[in-house]
Each structure stands twice: as structure tokens, then as C-alpha cells.
XYZ file of C-alpha atoms in Angstrom:
568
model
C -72.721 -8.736 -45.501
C -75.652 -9.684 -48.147
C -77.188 -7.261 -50.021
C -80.927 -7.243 -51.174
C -81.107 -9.400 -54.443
C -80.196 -7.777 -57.656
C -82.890 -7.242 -59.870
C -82.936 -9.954 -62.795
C -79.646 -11.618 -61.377
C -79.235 -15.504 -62.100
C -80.249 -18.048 -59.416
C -77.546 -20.792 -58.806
C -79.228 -23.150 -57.136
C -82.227 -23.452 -60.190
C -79.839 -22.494 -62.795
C -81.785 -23.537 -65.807
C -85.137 -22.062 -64.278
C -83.582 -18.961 -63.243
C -81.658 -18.566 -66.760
C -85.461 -18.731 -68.480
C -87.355 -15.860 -65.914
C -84.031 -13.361 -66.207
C -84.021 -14.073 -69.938
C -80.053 -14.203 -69.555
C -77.649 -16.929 -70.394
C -76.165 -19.681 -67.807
C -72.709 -19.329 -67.020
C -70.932 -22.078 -68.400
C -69.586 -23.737 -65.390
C -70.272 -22.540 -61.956
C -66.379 -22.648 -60.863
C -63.513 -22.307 -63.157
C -59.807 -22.590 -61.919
C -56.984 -21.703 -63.893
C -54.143 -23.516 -63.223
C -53.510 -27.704 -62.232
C -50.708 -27.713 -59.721
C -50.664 -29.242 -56.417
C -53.070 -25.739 -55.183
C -55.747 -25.875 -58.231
C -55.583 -30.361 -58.054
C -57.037 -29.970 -54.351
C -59.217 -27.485 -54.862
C -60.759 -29.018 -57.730
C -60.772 -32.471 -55.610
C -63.235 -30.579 -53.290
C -65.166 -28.876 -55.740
C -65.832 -32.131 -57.353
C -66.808 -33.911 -54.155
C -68.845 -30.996 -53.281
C -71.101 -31.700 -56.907
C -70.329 -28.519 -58.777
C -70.199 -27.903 -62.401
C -65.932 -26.869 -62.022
C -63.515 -27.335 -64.967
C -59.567 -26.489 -64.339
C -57.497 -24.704 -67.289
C -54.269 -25.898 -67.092
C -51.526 -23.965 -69.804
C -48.958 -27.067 -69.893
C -50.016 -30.821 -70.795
C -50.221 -32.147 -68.199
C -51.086 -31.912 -63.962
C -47.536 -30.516 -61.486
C -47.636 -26.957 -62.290
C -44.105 -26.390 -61.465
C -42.777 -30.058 -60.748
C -44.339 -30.381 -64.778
C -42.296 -27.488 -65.802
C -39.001 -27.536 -64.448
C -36.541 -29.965 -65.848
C -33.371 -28.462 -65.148
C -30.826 -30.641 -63.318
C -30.709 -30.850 -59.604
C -34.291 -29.671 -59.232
C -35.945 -31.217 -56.009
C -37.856 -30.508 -52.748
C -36.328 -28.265 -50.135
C -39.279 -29.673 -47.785
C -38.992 -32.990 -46.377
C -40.764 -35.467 -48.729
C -43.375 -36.301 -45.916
C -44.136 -33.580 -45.546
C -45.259 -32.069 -48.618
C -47.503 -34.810 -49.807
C -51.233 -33.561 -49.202
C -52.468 -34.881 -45.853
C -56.656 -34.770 -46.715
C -56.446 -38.755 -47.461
C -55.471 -41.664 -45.412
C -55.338 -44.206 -47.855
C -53.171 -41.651 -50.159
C -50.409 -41.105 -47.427
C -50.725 -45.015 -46.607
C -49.979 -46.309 -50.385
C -47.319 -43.513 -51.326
C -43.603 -44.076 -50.461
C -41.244 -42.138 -50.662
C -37.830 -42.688 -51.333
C -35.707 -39.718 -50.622
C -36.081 -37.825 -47.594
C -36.079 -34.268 -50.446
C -37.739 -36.046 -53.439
C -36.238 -34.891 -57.162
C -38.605 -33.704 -59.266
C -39.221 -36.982 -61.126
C -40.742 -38.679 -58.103
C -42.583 -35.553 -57.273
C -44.094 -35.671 -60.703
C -44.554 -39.287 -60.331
C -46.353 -38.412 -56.983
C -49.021 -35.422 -58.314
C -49.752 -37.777 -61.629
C -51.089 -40.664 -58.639
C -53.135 -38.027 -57.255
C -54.489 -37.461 -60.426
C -55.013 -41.079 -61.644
C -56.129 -42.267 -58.089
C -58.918 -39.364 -57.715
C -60.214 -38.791 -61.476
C -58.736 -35.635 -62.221
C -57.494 -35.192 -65.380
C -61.104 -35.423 -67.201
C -62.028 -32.112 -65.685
C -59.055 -30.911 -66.701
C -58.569 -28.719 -69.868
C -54.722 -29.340 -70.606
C -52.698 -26.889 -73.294
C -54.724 -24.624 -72.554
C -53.550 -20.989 -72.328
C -55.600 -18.364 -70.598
C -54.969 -14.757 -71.923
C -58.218 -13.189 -70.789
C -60.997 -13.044 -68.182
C -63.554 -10.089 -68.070
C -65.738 -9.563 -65.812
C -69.469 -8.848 -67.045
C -72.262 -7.131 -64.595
C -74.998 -7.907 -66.250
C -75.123 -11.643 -66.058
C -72.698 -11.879 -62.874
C -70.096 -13.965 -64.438
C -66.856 -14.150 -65.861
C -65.911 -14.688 -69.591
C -62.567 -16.380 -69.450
C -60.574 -16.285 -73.198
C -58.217 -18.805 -73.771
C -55.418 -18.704 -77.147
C -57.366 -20.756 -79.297
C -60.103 -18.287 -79.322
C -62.631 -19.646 -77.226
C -64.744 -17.934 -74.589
C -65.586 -20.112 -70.987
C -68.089 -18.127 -68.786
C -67.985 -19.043 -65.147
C -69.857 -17.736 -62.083
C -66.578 -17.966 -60.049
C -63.305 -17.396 -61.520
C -60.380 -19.252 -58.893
C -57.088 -18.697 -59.595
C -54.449 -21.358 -59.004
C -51.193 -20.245 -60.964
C -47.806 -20.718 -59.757
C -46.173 -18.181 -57.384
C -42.887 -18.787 -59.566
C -44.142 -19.790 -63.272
C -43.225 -16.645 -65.348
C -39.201 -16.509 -65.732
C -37.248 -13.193 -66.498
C -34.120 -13.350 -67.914
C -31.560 -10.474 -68.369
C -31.024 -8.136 -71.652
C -27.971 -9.053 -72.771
C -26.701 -7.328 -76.172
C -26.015 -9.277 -78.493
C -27.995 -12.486 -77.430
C -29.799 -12.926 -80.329
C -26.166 -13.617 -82.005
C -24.922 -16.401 -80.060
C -24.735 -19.554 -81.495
C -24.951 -22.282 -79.549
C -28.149 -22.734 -76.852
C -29.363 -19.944 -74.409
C -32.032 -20.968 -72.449
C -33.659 -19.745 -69.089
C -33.887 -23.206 -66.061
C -37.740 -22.922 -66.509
C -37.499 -23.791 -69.985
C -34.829 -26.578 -69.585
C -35.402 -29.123 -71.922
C -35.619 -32.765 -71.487
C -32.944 -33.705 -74.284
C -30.529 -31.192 -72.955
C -27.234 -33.349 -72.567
C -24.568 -31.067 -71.327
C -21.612 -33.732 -70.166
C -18.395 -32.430 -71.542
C -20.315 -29.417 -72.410
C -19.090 -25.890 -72.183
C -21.533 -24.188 -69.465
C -22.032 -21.014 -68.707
C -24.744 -20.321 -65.672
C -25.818 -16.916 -64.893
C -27.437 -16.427 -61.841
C -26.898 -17.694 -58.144
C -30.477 -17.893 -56.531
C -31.939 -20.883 -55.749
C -32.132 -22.688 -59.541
C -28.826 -21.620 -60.061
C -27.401 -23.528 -57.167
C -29.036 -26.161 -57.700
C -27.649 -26.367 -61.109
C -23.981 -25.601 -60.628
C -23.929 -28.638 -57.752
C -25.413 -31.083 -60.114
C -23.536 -30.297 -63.670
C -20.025 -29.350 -62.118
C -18.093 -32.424 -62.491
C -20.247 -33.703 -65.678
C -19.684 -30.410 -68.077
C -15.774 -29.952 -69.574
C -15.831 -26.215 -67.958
C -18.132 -24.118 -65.709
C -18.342 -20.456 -65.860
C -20.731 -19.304 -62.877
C -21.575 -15.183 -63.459
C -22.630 -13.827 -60.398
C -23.818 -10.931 -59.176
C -25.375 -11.045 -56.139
C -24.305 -14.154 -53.686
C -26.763 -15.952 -51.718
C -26.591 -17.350 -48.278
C -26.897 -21.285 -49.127
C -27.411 -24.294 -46.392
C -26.585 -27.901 -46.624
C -29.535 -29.944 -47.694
C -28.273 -33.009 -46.012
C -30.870 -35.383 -48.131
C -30.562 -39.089 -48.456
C -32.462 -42.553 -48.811
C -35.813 -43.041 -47.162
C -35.720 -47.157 -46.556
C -38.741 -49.183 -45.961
C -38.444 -49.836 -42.712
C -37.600 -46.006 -41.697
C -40.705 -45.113 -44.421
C -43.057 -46.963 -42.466
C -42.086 -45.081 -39.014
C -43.377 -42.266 -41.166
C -46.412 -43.368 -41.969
C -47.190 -44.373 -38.355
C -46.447 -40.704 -37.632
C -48.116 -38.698 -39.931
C -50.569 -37.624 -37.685
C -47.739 -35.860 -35.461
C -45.924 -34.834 -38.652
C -49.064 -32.909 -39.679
C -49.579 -31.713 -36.389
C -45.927 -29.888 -36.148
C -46.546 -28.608 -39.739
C -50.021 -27.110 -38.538
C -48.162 -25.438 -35.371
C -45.175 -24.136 -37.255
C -45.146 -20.398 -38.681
C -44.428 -21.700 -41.851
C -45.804 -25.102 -41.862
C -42.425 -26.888 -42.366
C -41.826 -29.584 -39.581
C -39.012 -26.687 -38.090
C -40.705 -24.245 -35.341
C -38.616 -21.639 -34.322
C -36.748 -22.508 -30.669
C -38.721 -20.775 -28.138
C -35.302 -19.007 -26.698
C -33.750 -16.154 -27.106
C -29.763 -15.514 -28.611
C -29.429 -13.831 -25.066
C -31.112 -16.405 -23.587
C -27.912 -18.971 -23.492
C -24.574 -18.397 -23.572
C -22.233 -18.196 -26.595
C -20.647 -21.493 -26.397
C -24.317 -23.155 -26.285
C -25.205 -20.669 -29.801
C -22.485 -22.235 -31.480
C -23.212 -25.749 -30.236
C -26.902 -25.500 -31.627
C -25.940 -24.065 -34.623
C -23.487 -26.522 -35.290
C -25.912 -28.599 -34.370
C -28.839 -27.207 -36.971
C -26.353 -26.914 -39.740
C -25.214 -30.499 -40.198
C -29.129 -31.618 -39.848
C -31.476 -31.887 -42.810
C -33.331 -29.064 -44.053
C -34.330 -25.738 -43.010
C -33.274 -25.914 -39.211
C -30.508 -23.157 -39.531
C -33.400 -21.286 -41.207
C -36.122 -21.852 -39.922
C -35.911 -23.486 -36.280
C -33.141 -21.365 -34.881
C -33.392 -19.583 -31.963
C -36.934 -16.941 -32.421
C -35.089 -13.645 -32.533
C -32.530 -14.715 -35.065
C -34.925 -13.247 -37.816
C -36.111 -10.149 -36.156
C -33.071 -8.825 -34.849
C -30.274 -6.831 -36.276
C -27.642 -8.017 -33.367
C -29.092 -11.755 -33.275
C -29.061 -12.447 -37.141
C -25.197 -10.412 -37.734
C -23.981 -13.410 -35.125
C -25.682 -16.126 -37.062
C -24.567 -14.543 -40.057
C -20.610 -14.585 -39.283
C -21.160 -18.473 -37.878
C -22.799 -19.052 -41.862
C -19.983 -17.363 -43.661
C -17.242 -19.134 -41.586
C -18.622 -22.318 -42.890
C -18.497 -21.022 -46.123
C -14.621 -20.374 -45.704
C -14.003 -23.433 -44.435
C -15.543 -24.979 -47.337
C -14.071 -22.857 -50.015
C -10.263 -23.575 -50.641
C -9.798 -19.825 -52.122
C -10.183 -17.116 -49.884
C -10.737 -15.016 -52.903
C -12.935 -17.025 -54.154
C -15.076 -18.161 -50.632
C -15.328 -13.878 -50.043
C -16.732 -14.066 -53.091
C -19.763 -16.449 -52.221
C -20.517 -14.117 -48.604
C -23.373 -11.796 -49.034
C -22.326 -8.246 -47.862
C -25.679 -6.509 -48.106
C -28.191 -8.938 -46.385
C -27.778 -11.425 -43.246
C -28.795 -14.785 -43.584
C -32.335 -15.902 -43.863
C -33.214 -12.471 -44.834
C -34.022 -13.840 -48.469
C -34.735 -17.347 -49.025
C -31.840 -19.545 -48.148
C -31.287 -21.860 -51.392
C -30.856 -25.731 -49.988
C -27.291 -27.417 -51.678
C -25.607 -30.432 -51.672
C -21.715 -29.454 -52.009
C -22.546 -26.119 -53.832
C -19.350 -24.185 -52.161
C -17.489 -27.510 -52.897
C -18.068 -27.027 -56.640
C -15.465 -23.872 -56.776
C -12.427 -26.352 -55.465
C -12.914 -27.823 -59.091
C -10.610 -27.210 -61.737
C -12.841 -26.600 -64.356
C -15.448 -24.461 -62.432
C -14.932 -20.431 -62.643
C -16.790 -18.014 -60.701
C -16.952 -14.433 -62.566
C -18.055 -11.577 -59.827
C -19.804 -9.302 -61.981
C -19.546 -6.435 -60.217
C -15.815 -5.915 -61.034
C -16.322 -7.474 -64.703
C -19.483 -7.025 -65.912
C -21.136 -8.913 -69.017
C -20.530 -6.770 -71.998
C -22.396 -8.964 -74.785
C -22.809 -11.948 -76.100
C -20.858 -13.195 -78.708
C -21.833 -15.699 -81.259
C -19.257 -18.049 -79.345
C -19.514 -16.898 -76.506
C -19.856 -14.359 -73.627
C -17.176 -10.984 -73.336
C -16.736 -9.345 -70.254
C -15.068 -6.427 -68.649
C -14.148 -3.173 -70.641
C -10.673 -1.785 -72.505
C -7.515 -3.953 -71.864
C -9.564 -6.386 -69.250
C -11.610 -7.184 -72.345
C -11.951 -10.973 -71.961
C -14.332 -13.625 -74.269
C -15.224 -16.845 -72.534
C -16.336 -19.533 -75.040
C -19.801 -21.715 -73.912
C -21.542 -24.207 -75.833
C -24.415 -23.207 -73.466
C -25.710 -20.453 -71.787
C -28.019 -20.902 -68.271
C -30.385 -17.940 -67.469
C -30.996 -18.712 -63.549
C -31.818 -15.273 -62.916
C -35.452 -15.968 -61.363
C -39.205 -15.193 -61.816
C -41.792 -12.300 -61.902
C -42.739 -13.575 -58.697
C -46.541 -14.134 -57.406
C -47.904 -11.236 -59.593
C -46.226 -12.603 -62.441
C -48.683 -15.338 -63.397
C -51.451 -12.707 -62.894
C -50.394 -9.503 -64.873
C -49.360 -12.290 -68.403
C -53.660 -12.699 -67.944
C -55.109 -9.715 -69.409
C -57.932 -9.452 -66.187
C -60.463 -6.662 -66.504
C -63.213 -6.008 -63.655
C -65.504 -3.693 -62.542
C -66.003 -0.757 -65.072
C -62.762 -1.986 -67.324
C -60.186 -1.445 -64.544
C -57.246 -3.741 -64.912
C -55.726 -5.391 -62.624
C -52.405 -5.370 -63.680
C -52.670 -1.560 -63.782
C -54.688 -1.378 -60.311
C -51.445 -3.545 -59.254
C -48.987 -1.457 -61.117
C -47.261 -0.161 -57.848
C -47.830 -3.322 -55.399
C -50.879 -5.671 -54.799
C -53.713 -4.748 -53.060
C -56.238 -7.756 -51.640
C -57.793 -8.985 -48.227
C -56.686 -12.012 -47.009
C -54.769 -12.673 -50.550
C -57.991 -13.724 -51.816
C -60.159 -11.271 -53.362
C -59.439 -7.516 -54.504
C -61.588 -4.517 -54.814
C -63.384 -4.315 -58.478
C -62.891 -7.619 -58.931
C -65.805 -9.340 -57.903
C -66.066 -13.441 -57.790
C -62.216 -13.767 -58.699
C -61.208 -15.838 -55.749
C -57.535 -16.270 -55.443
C -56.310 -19.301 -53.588
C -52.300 -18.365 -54.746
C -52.210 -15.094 -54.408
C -49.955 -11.850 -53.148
C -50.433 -11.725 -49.244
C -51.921 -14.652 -49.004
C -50.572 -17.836 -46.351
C -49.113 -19.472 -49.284
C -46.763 -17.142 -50.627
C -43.204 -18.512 -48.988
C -44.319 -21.226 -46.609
C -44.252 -25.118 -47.147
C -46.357 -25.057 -49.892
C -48.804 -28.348 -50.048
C -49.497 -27.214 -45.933
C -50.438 -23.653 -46.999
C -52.889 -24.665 -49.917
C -54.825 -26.834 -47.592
C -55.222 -24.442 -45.193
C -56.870 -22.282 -47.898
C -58.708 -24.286 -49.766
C -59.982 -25.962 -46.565
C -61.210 -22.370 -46.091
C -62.293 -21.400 -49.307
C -64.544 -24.362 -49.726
C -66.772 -23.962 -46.994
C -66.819 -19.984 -48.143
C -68.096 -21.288 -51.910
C -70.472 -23.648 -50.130
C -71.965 -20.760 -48.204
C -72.327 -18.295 -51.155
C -73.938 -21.053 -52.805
C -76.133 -22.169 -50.577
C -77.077 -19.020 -49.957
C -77.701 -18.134 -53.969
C -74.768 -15.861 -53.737
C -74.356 -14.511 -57.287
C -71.987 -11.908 -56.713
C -69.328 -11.865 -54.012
C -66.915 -8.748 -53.734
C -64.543 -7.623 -50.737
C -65.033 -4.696 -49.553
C -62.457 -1.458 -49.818
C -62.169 -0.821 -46.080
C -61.445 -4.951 -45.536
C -59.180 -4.608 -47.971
C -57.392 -1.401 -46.347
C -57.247 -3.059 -43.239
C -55.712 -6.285 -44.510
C -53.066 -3.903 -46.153
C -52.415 -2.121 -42.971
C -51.773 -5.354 -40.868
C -49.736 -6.986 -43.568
C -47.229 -3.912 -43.630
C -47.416 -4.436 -39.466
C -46.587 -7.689 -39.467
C -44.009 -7.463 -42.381
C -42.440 -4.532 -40.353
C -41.331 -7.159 -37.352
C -38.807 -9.266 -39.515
C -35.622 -8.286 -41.540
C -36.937 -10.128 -44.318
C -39.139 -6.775 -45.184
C -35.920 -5.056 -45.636
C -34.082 -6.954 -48.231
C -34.259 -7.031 -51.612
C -35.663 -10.335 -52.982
C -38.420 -11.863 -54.805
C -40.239 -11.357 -51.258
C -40.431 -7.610 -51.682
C -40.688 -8.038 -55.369
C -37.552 -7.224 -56.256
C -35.990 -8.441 -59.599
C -33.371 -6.545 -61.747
C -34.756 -8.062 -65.007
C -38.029 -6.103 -64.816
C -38.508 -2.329 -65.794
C -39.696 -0.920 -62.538
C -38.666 0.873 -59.573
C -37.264 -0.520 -56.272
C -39.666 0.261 -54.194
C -40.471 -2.668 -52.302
C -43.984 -4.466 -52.659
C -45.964 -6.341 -50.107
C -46.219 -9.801 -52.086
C -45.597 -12.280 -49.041
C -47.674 -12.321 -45.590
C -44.841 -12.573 -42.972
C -47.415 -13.490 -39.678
C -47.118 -17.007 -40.130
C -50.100 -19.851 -40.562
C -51.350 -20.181 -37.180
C -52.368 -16.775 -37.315
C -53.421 -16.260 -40.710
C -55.511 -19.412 -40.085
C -56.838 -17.655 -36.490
C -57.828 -14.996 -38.757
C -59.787 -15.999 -41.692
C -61.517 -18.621 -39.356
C -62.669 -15.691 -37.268
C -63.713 -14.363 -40.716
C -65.856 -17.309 -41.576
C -66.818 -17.265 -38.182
C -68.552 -13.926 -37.922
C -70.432 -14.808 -41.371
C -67.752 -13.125 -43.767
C -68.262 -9.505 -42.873
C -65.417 -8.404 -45.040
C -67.511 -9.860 -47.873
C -70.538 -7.621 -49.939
C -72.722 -10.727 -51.002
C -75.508 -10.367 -53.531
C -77.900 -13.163 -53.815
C -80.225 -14.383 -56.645
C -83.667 -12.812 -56.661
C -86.470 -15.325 -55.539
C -88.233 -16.562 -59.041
C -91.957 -15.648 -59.410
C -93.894 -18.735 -59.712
């Protein structure tokens, strides 16, 4: 809806004329976005071709976001290379190869710095540059955006851009700051960490920490993996992408794209359109023989529809996965060990592995269940565990924090946000995110979020879900400004309703009722357990059905104030 103008409000199509009748100074820029991963480089691509005044503030030094950050070993894709390139250029997908069917995160990197070279990025890009601050201020309908080194940006439109996973927790270990060799978390890896005939211990099994213990196992002297809570894992099955088999894929994007775009999650796997019931036994085990010797998330993601909604469904798959993982594992001890007992599979995330269970046949790799010996402290040498006479000290070189992220709210509670009469929105957030769409939140007005909680983005195939919404947010900024929109703002009963079909939706699948970084769960963080709506379960075709109906009916979940008409 748009409001009558607001008396002695700024005019964004005539800034500088409008600036001298108010009296009040020009924002800055008219879009700031904080953040230069693969989400904030396409958005600011279509903000630039769109002619706007935009800058990006990007916290690291240079474009990836996440692919920048992480350097730990074994970090790569878990989509299919081709289809997590963006798809919005022609002559981008035709010169790009790549080489691996799940890329490593050099080649990614490699990838996103093209992008940036081959479209002019980086010089609207502000790089080391660390946001702590954005304020809202009502009386010249802008943002003021601080950044570390003490300077104020103002903005009309604040977009935010930061990574779902880019703020790492690690545990409280007594006796930490005593050890003396290196403790580090996976987000923070290094690049001249060397640990070949290293002493390594890794705490944490989630996806990072898999990923690690495959890679390092038969390069470090000895392994110690500390686990507390096993996760259901799936072969990755990646390998080389030839030329010949590369340009078969480049002949196909436009189906590629097209399964993407009709998948829930916009991977190339869509769900089989059976039931369990629907076929016999014998033909269950077949497929999912089938799906788990094929690359990728098929055993996830494109088994048969009710595997991830129902109880009876998902405990069959579930026995199938952990008899794989005892055939793999040579210890019985050892392979009960790695089997969840307190959530089927798919119910979390399933972390992609190349001979993950195969690492505990090794010699010189340990796996520590921390549930019957639990990490007393850290030792300057070392780590001790268990209690009285099953007192034990295990001697590491280097300690591995893969124990996860603040996830999705993360990025936004480190950034000290204030809107609408000095509310906070890490403190309206305090006991789960509230938004419409995952875009905007109540007293908040023109922060746009284009990675944010309940949003499309949060736990699909990532590049797919950030084009669907910045192909809808930039026709929504090119409305407000063509429309000398100065002050956009959702409104509380849009963003009640979003709430209540989110929980709906989220109610359906068995994903609601486990405790992962989904539901914003995370042992390393002082807070209850109650869970928190952070992902958007009702898949992209219908997310997308909605919002376009949104834009459709002229954004009625949206207050709009324009710019008052300037007296000649």
C-alpha cells in the first residue's frame, strides 16, 4: 500500500533538488549491500545495470563470501558444479568449465573472482571492510551504516547479503587458553597450515568435520576424532568433468536450469513422485541402492516423496543408511558408533563424503564418543578426557574446532542494527526471527534482506535460491523507485501471516523436529532449546508462486511512503 507523502521527505528520483527544498542531507548512496558473496555479487550486478548509486561492504579482502573464507582441507561443493554457477549470462556459462563434477573450493574461488573481473565488480566494492552498525534515522529516511574504522555510509536502502554460515562457535573448553600448540576453529583455517605427520585432533562431526577427517586421515601421524553427536553422511561420488562430457553440459544448461527451477530445493534431484507404499520392498531397496552409489544428494533429496515426511517411511530408509555404514566400518563398535540414534536420516543436513566411514579402518585414526568420555580440559599438550581412574591425556600438535556456526541470524545479531524508535533487532530476535517473506521485518524499515531467516535461500542450492530473490527484489527496488518510494516497511499483520504459514509448512516434514542448525540449534551458544523458525521448508516453486503473487497484486504486504512532489 502507499501512503500519502511524508511531509519534507527526500525525493529519489531529483535527489539533489529534493535535498535543497527539504533542507536535509542526500543519503550517500541510494543502495548499500553488506556483504560480496555469490548473493550480494548478483545483486549488485543488477543494481549496477539498473544505474543506481549502490556500493557493497564486503568484511574480508576480497569477493566469495564463504568460498573466500574457508580454507580448511576437503572443502568443496555438495551441488553439482553446473549447477551452482549463476545462470543470468550466456556467454558466462559458455566460457566457464568446469572440471570436477563437485568443484573444491579453489576452482570455486577461481570461478566467483571471473565473475568479478568479467562484469566490473570489485570497484564498487569496499573490501576489509567491517560493518558493526546501521541505524535507522526517521527524519531523513535513511540508514547510517558504521563500519570499524569509524566511518559513517548513509544509504536510502540498506540490503543485506551476509553468509547464512559466516560466524563460527566453538566450544568452552577449560583450559584452552593453556594449550600449546595450534587451536583453531575450520572457518579460520589458515592457508600455511601443514599438518602431514601432524598430531590432529578434530572435534566435531557435522559437515566441516567430515570433510576434514576424509581428507587429512592418511596425511597426519595420528587422528583423534571427538564426537558427540554422529551424523548421517552419503557418498559424494565426485570425479573429473572432461571436455567432451563438459560440453554436453553446456548444450544442456537450459534443461539443467529448468530441473533446478522445478525442484523443491533447486538441486537437479526432485523428489520421486511415488510413495514407500507405492512399490514393493524389493523395488525400495533396488532404488536406494540405486540413489546411494549415484552422485550427490539423490538418497537425500530425490528419494521416494514421503521419505521426509513420514515417521514409518524415513525409519526404513534409515536402517538401509546405517547398514551401509556397517558394512563400511570394520568395527562394529566403532560403525555403532557413527549411527545416529536420535534423528533419521535427512532429518538434518546429510554431510556429502568421500570414504569418511573408511577413515576409522585406519590405524592411526581414533574415534572418542564423548558421551561415555567426555573432554575434561585442555592441557598444554594436549586434550584429557574422562574422570577418576579412566583419566586419559591424548597428545595433539593441533586442535580442529568443527563444531559449526551461529547459523543465518548469526551474521545479523555480530551487526549492532537499531530501527524504529531504538529497537534492536537482535533483541526483537532474541527468541526466534520474525520477517515476511525473509525479507523485511517490522520496525525495520528499508532493510531489505536477500539472505535472510525464512527466506528461499536458507538450505536450498544456494546460487538457484539467490536468483530467484534477487530476480524478485530488483523489480521490487525498481518499483519503489520509480514510484519515489522513500520509505518501505512490511507490515505487522504480513508479517504474522508469513510466521503462521512458515510454522505450517515446517510442521509437514521431520526436519522441524530435529535438532540442527535448521531449528537453530547449537550447543556452543547460551540459549535455550527451543527450536526457531530459521529455514522455510515449502520449497522454491512455491515460495516463488508466492512472492510473485506478491509483486503481482502491487506489494500489499508493503506500507510505501513516497517523496512529496517539490514546489516549483
Amino acid at each position: 500500500m502507499v501512503n500519502e507523502p511524508l511531509s519534507g521527505s527526500l525525493r529519489i528520483a531529483d535527489q539533489a533538488a529534493g535535498a535543497e527544498a527539504s533542507g536535509r542531507a542526500e543519503p550517500e548512496y541510494q543502495f548499500v549491500i553488506i556483504g560480496a558473496g555469490v548473493c550480494g555479487m548478483y545483486q549488485l550486478y543488477r543494481l549496477l545495470e539498473m544505474g543506481v548509486k549502490v556500493t557493497v561492504l564486503e568484511l574480508n579482502g576480497d569477493v566469495g563470501g564463504t568460498w573466500f573464507r574457508n580454507r580448511y582441507p576437503g572443502c568443496r561443493f555438495d551441488s553439482e558444479s553446473f549447477t551452482y554457477g549463476y545462470s543470468f549470462s550466456p556467454e558466462l556459462l559458455k566460457e566457464w568449465n568446469w572440471s570436477e563434477r563437485f568443484a573444491a573450493r579453489p576452482e570455486t574461488l577461481r570461478y566467483l573472482n571471473h565473475v568479478a573481473d568479467k562484469f566490473n565488480l570489485r570497484e564498487h566494492i569496499q573490501f576489509n571492510t567491517k560493518v558493526v552498525g546501521a541505524t535507522w534515522d526517521e527524519d531523513h529516511l535513511q540508514w547510517r551504516v558504521r563500519t570499524e574504522d569509524g566511518r559513517e555510509i548513509t544509504t536510502r536502502f540498506l540490503m543485506t547479503a551476509m553468509g547464512m554460515l559466516s560466524v563460527p562457535t566453538s566450544p568452552r573448553l577449560p583450559g584452552l587458553e593453556t594449550f600449546q600448540g595450534r587451536a583453531l576453529h575450520t572457518f579460520d583455517w589458515p592457508e600455511d597450515l601443514n599438518v602431514s605427520g601432524k598430531r590432529v585432533a578434530v572435534i566435531g562431526t557435522g559437515s566441516t568435520g567430515v570433510q576434514v577427517i576424509s581428507t587429512i586421515a592418511d596425511q597426519v601421524e595420528q587422528l583423534t576424532v571427538f564426537q558427540l553427536d554422529p551424523n548421517w553422511c552419503a557418498p559424494l561420488h565426485n570425479g573429473p568433468i572432461g571436455a567432451e562430457e563438459m560440453a554436453q553440459i553446456k548444450d544442456s544448461y537450459d534443461e539443467i536450469f529448468r530441473r533446478c527451477f522445478e525442484s523443491p530445493n533447486g538441486f537437479i534431484h526432485r523428489p520421486d513422485r511415488r510413495h514407500t507404499t507405492d512399490v514393493t520392498r524389493e523395488e525400495r531397496l533396488a532404488r536406494w541402492e540405486e540413489l546411494y552409489n549415484s552422485p550427490g544428494f539423490g538418497i537425500w533429496l530425490g528419494n521416494f516423496r514421503d521419505t521426509l515426511m513420514d515417521e514409518a517411511a524415513n525409519a526404513e530408509l534409515t536402517e538401509f543408511i546405517a547398514g551401509k555404514i556397517r558394512e563400511r566400518v570394520k568395527d562394529p563398535v566403532v560403525a555403532e558408533k557413527l549411527i545416529p540414534k536420535d534423528h533419521g536420516f535427512g532429518t538434518k543436513r546429510v554431510p556429502l563424503e568421500t570414504r569418511y566411514y573408511e577413515a576409522y579402518n585406519r590405524s592411526n585414526v581414533e574415534l572418542v564418543d564423548l558421551n561415555e568420555t567426555p573432554i575434561r580440559e585442555v592441557t598444554p599438550t594436549g586434550i584429557r578426557i574422562g574422570d577418576g581412574e579412566n583419566t586419559r591425556d591424548i597428545d595433539v600438535d593441533i586442535i580442529v574446532f568443527g563444531t559449526g556456526f551461529d547459523a543465518v541470524t548469526g551474521a545479523f545479531d555480530r551487526i549492532d542494527f537499531v530501527g524504529e524508535n531504538g529497537v534492536r533487532l537482535r533483541d526483537k530476535w532474541a527468541a526466534g526471527p520474525d520477517t515476511a517473506f525473509g525479507v523485511q521485518t517490522t520496525a525495520f524499515p528499508n532493510l531489505l534482506m536477500l539472505v535472510g531467516p525464512q527466506s528461499g535461500s536458507v538450505g536450498a542450492n544456494f546460487p538457484r535460491a539467490i536468483e530467484d530473490i534477487v530476480n524478485w527484489m530488483t523489480p521490487f527496488v525498481s518499483y519503489l523507485l520509480e514510484h519515489d518510494i522513500v520509505r518501505v516497511a512490511v507490515t505487522p499483520e504480513a508479517e504474522q501471516a508469513w510466521l503462521d504459514h512458515v510454522a505450517e509448512v515446517n510442521d509437514k516434514v521431520l526436519m522441524s523436529k530435529a535438532k540442527s542448525w535448521f531449528t537453530g540449534f547449537n550447543r556452543n551458544i547460551a540459549r535455550d532449546d527451543k527450536p526457531r523458525m530459521l529455514v522455510y521448508t515449502g520449497g522454491a516453486v512455491r515460495y516463488r508462486r508466492l512472492v510473485a503473487e506478491e509483486a503481482a497484486n502491487g506489494y500489499p504486504s508493503f506500507t510505501m511512503t513516497p517523496a512529496p512532489q517539490r514546489v516549483p
